[in-house]
Amino acid sequence: EAQVVESGGGSVQTGGSLTLSCTASGLDTSDMGWYRLAPGKECQLVSSLSSGGPIWYDDSVKGRATISQDNAKNTVYLRMDSMIPEDTAVYYCAPDAHVRPAGTGCYYGGQGTQVTVSS
């Protein structure tokens, strides 16, 4: 059964950092994405990576986020630095980021991890 488990969220102050983890099982992790869902907003693709392909960041996190992958652990990470209140959201991961319809990554099935940034 395909499954993703997100973790690593928490509460930080503006300027702080967090590293989110997404551990996958039963699925191909060669094309993964991190998404976020903020109150009152649509699901947003934050970053994606694919084996042998380019890494992509949304403009809202470019320069502050780093996505990486540990294939031995089937885990994808999202490091967020210089965080701002606008980063507050539930963060999710999902496979097939490059072909997944817009707005669906938050509903793949993981429980997500809450990130709260206070000013």
mmCIF file of C-alpha atoms in Angstrom:
data_model
loop_
_atom_site.group_PDB
_atom_site.id
_atom_site.type_symbol
_atom_site.label_atom_id
_atom_site.label_comp_id
_atom_site.label_asym_id
_atom_site.label_seq_id
_atom_site.Cartn_x
_atom_site.Cartn_y
_atom_site.Cartn_z
ATOM 1 C CA GLU A 1 0.000 0.000 0.000
ATOM 2 C CA ALA A 2 1.369 3.404 -0.998
ATOM 3 C CA GLN A 3 1.856 5.698 1.974
ATOM 4 C CA VAL A 4 3.608 8.924 2.924
ATOM 5 C CA VAL A 5 4.231 10.175 6.445
ATOM 6 C CA GLU A 6 5.131 13.814 6.978
ATOM 7 C CA SER A 7 6.869 15.055 10.109
ATOM 8 C CA GLY A 8 9.100 17.799 11.438
ATOM 9 C CA GLY A 9 6.655 20.666 11.671
ATOM 10 C CA GLY A 10 6.365 22.955 14.649
ATOM 11 C CA SER A 11 6.149 26.532 15.831
ATOM 12 C CA VAL A 12 8.965 28.961 15.112
ATOM 13 C CA GLN A 13 9.459 32.686 15.172
ATOM 14 C CA THR A 14 10.111 34.793 12.100
ATOM 15 C CA GLY A 15 13.607 34.080 10.869
ATOM 16 C CA GLY A 16 13.649 30.555 12.248
ATOM 17 C CA SER A 17 14.236 27.268 10.459
ATOM 18 C CA LEU A 18 12.614 23.867 10.212
ATOM 19 C CA THR A 19 13.396 20.663 8.371
ATOM 20 C CA LEU A 20 10.377 18.671 7.260
ATOM 21 C CA SER A 21 10.585 14.970 6.456
ATOM 22 C CA CYS A 22 8.461 12.823 4.188
ATOM 23 C CA THR A 23 8.973 9.083 4.512
ATOM 24 C CA ALA A 24 7.389 7.053 1.741
ATOM 25 C CA SER A 25 6.587 3.373 1.378
ATOM 26 C CA GLY A 26 5.083 1.333 -1.422
ATOM 27 C CA LEU A 27 5.586 3.978 -4.088
ATOM 28 C CA ASP A 28 8.121 5.337 -6.533
ATOM 29 C CA THR A 29 9.945 8.263 -4.931
ATOM 30 C CA SER A 30 11.803 9.371 -8.047
ATOM 31 C CA ASP A 31 9.474 12.358 -8.525
ATOM 32 C CA MET A 32 8.323 13.945 -5.284
ATOM 33 C CA GLY A 33 6.834 17.247 -4.276
ATOM 34 C CA TRP A 34 6.197 19.237 -1.124
ATOM 35 C CA TYR A 35 2.894 21.101 -0.918
ATOM 36 C CA ARG A 36 1.263 23.369 1.619
ATOM 37 C CA LEU A 37 -2.282 24.302 2.519
ATOM 38 C CA ALA A 38 -2.874 27.531 4.390
ATOM 39 C CA PRO A 39 -6.241 28.569 5.833
ATOM 40 C CA GLY A 40 -8.439 30.086 3.162
ATOM 41 C CA LYS A 41 -5.989 29.301 0.370
ATOM 42 C CA GLU A 42 -5.607 26.621 -2.252
ATOM 43 C CA CYS A 43 -3.080 23.821 -2.128
ATOM 44 C CA GLN A 44 0.275 25.150 -3.328
ATOM 45 C CA LEU A 45 3.239 23.242 -4.740
ATOM 46 C CA VAL A 46 6.246 24.527 -2.802
ATOM 47 C CA SER A 47 9.084 22.463 -4.229
ATOM 48 C CA SER A 48 9.715 19.345 -6.264
ATOM 49 C CA LEU A 49 12.553 17.117 -7.328
ATOM 50 C CA SER A 50 12.945 14.260 -9.735
ATOM 51 C CA SER A 51 15.784 11.832 -10.305
ATOM 52 C CA GLY A 52 18.036 13.224 -12.993
ATOM 53 C CA GLY A 53 15.859 16.263 -13.423
ATOM 54 C CA PRO A 54 15.795 19.846 -12.194
ATOM 55 C CA ILE A 55 14.789 20.938 -8.732
ATOM 56 C CA TRP A 56 11.964 23.449 -8.652
ATOM 57 C CA TYR A 57 10.952 26.020 -6.046
ATOM 58 C CA ASP A 58 7.980 28.309 -5.934
ATOM 59 C CA ASP A 59 8.992 31.959 -6.019
ATOM 60 C CA SER A 60 7.592 32.426 -2.506
ATOM 61 C CA VAL A 61 10.270 30.125 -1.017
ATOM 62 C CA LYS A 62 13.097 30.441 -3.552
ATOM 63 C CA GLY A 63 16.348 31.167 -1.713
ATOM 64 C CA ARG A 64 14.879 30.041 1.614
ATOM 65 C CA ALA A 65 14.020 26.399 0.923
ATOM 66 C CA THR A 66 16.136 23.362 0.108
ATOM 67 C CA ILE A 67 14.658 20.059 -1.007
ATOM 68 C CA SER A 68 16.711 16.891 -0.789
ATOM 69 C CA GLN A 69 16.273 13.147 -0.817
ATOM 70 C CA ASP A 70 17.788 10.139 0.931
ATOM 71 C CA ASN A 71 16.981 7.175 -1.292
ATOM 72 C CA ALA A 72 18.262 4.674 1.251
ATOM 73 C CA LYS A 73 15.652 5.906 3.704
ATOM 74 C CA ASN A 74 12.923 6.602 1.108
ATOM 75 C CA THR A 75 12.730 10.045 2.629
ATOM 76 C CA VAL A 76 12.427 13.503 1.089
ATOM 77 C CA TYR A 77 13.320 16.561 3.141
ATOM 78 C CA LEU A 78 12.358 20.210 2.925
ATOM 79 C CA ARG A 79 14.582 22.600 4.816
ATOM 80 C CA MET A 80 13.034 26.029 5.336
ATOM 81 C CA ASP A 81 15.165 28.958 6.517
ATOM 82 C CA SER A 82 14.396 32.620 7.202
ATOM 83 C CA MET A 83 10.797 31.648 7.759
ATOM 84 C CA ILE A 84 8.028 34.221 7.646
ATOM 85 C CA PRO A 85 4.427 34.166 8.889
ATOM 86 C CA GLU A 86 3.244 33.546 5.324
ATOM 87 C CA ASP A 87 4.891 30.106 5.542
ATOM 88 C CA THR A 88 2.273 29.072 8.100
ATOM 89 C CA ALA A 89 0.404 26.089 6.674
ATOM 90 C CA VAL A 90 0.016 22.346 6.814
ATOM 91 C CA TYR A 91 2.749 20.809 4.675
ATOM 92 C CA TYR A 92 2.204 17.627 2.668
ATOM 93 C CA CYS A 93 4.217 15.516 0.288
ATOM 94 C CA ALA A 94 3.084 13.505 -2.695
ATOM 95 C CA PRO A 95 4.631 11.559 -5.569
ATOM 96 C CA ASP A 96 4.454 12.307 -9.289
ATOM 97 C CA ALA A 97 4.798 16.017 -8.693
ATOM 98 C CA HIS A 98 5.517 16.799 -12.348
ATOM 99 C CA VAL A 99 2.304 15.210 -13.610
ATOM 100 C CA ARG A 100 -0.001 15.687 -10.642
ATOM 101 C CA PRO A 101 -2.932 18.040 -11.352
ATOM 102 C CA ALA A 102 -2.595 21.412 -9.724
ATOM 103 C CA GLY A 103 -4.076 21.631 -6.281
ATOM 104 C CA THR A 104 -4.193 17.910 -5.561
ATOM 105 C CA GLY A 105 -0.910 17.260 -3.786
ATOM 106 C CA CYS A 106 -2.335 18.136 -0.380
ATOM 107 C CA TYR A 107 -4.942 15.397 -0.691
ATOM 108 C CA TYR A 108 -2.737 12.451 -1.605
ATOM 109 C CA GLY A 109 -3.293 10.810 1.764
ATOM 110 C CA GLY A 110 -0.651 11.919 4.254
ATOM 111 C CA GLN A 111 -1.720 13.548 7.470
ATOM 112 C CA GLY A 112 0.528 16.532 6.867
ATOM 113 C CA THR A 113 2.671 18.408 9.343
ATOM 114 C CA GLN A 114 1.665 21.775 10.792
ATOM 115 C CA VAL A 115 4.080 24.689 10.488
ATOM 116 C CA THR A 116 3.334 27.890 12.374
ATOM 117 C CA VAL A 117 5.525 30.969 12.076
ATOM 118 C CA SER A 118 4.878 33.780 14.510
ATOM 119 C CA SER A 119 5.943 37.381 14.070
#
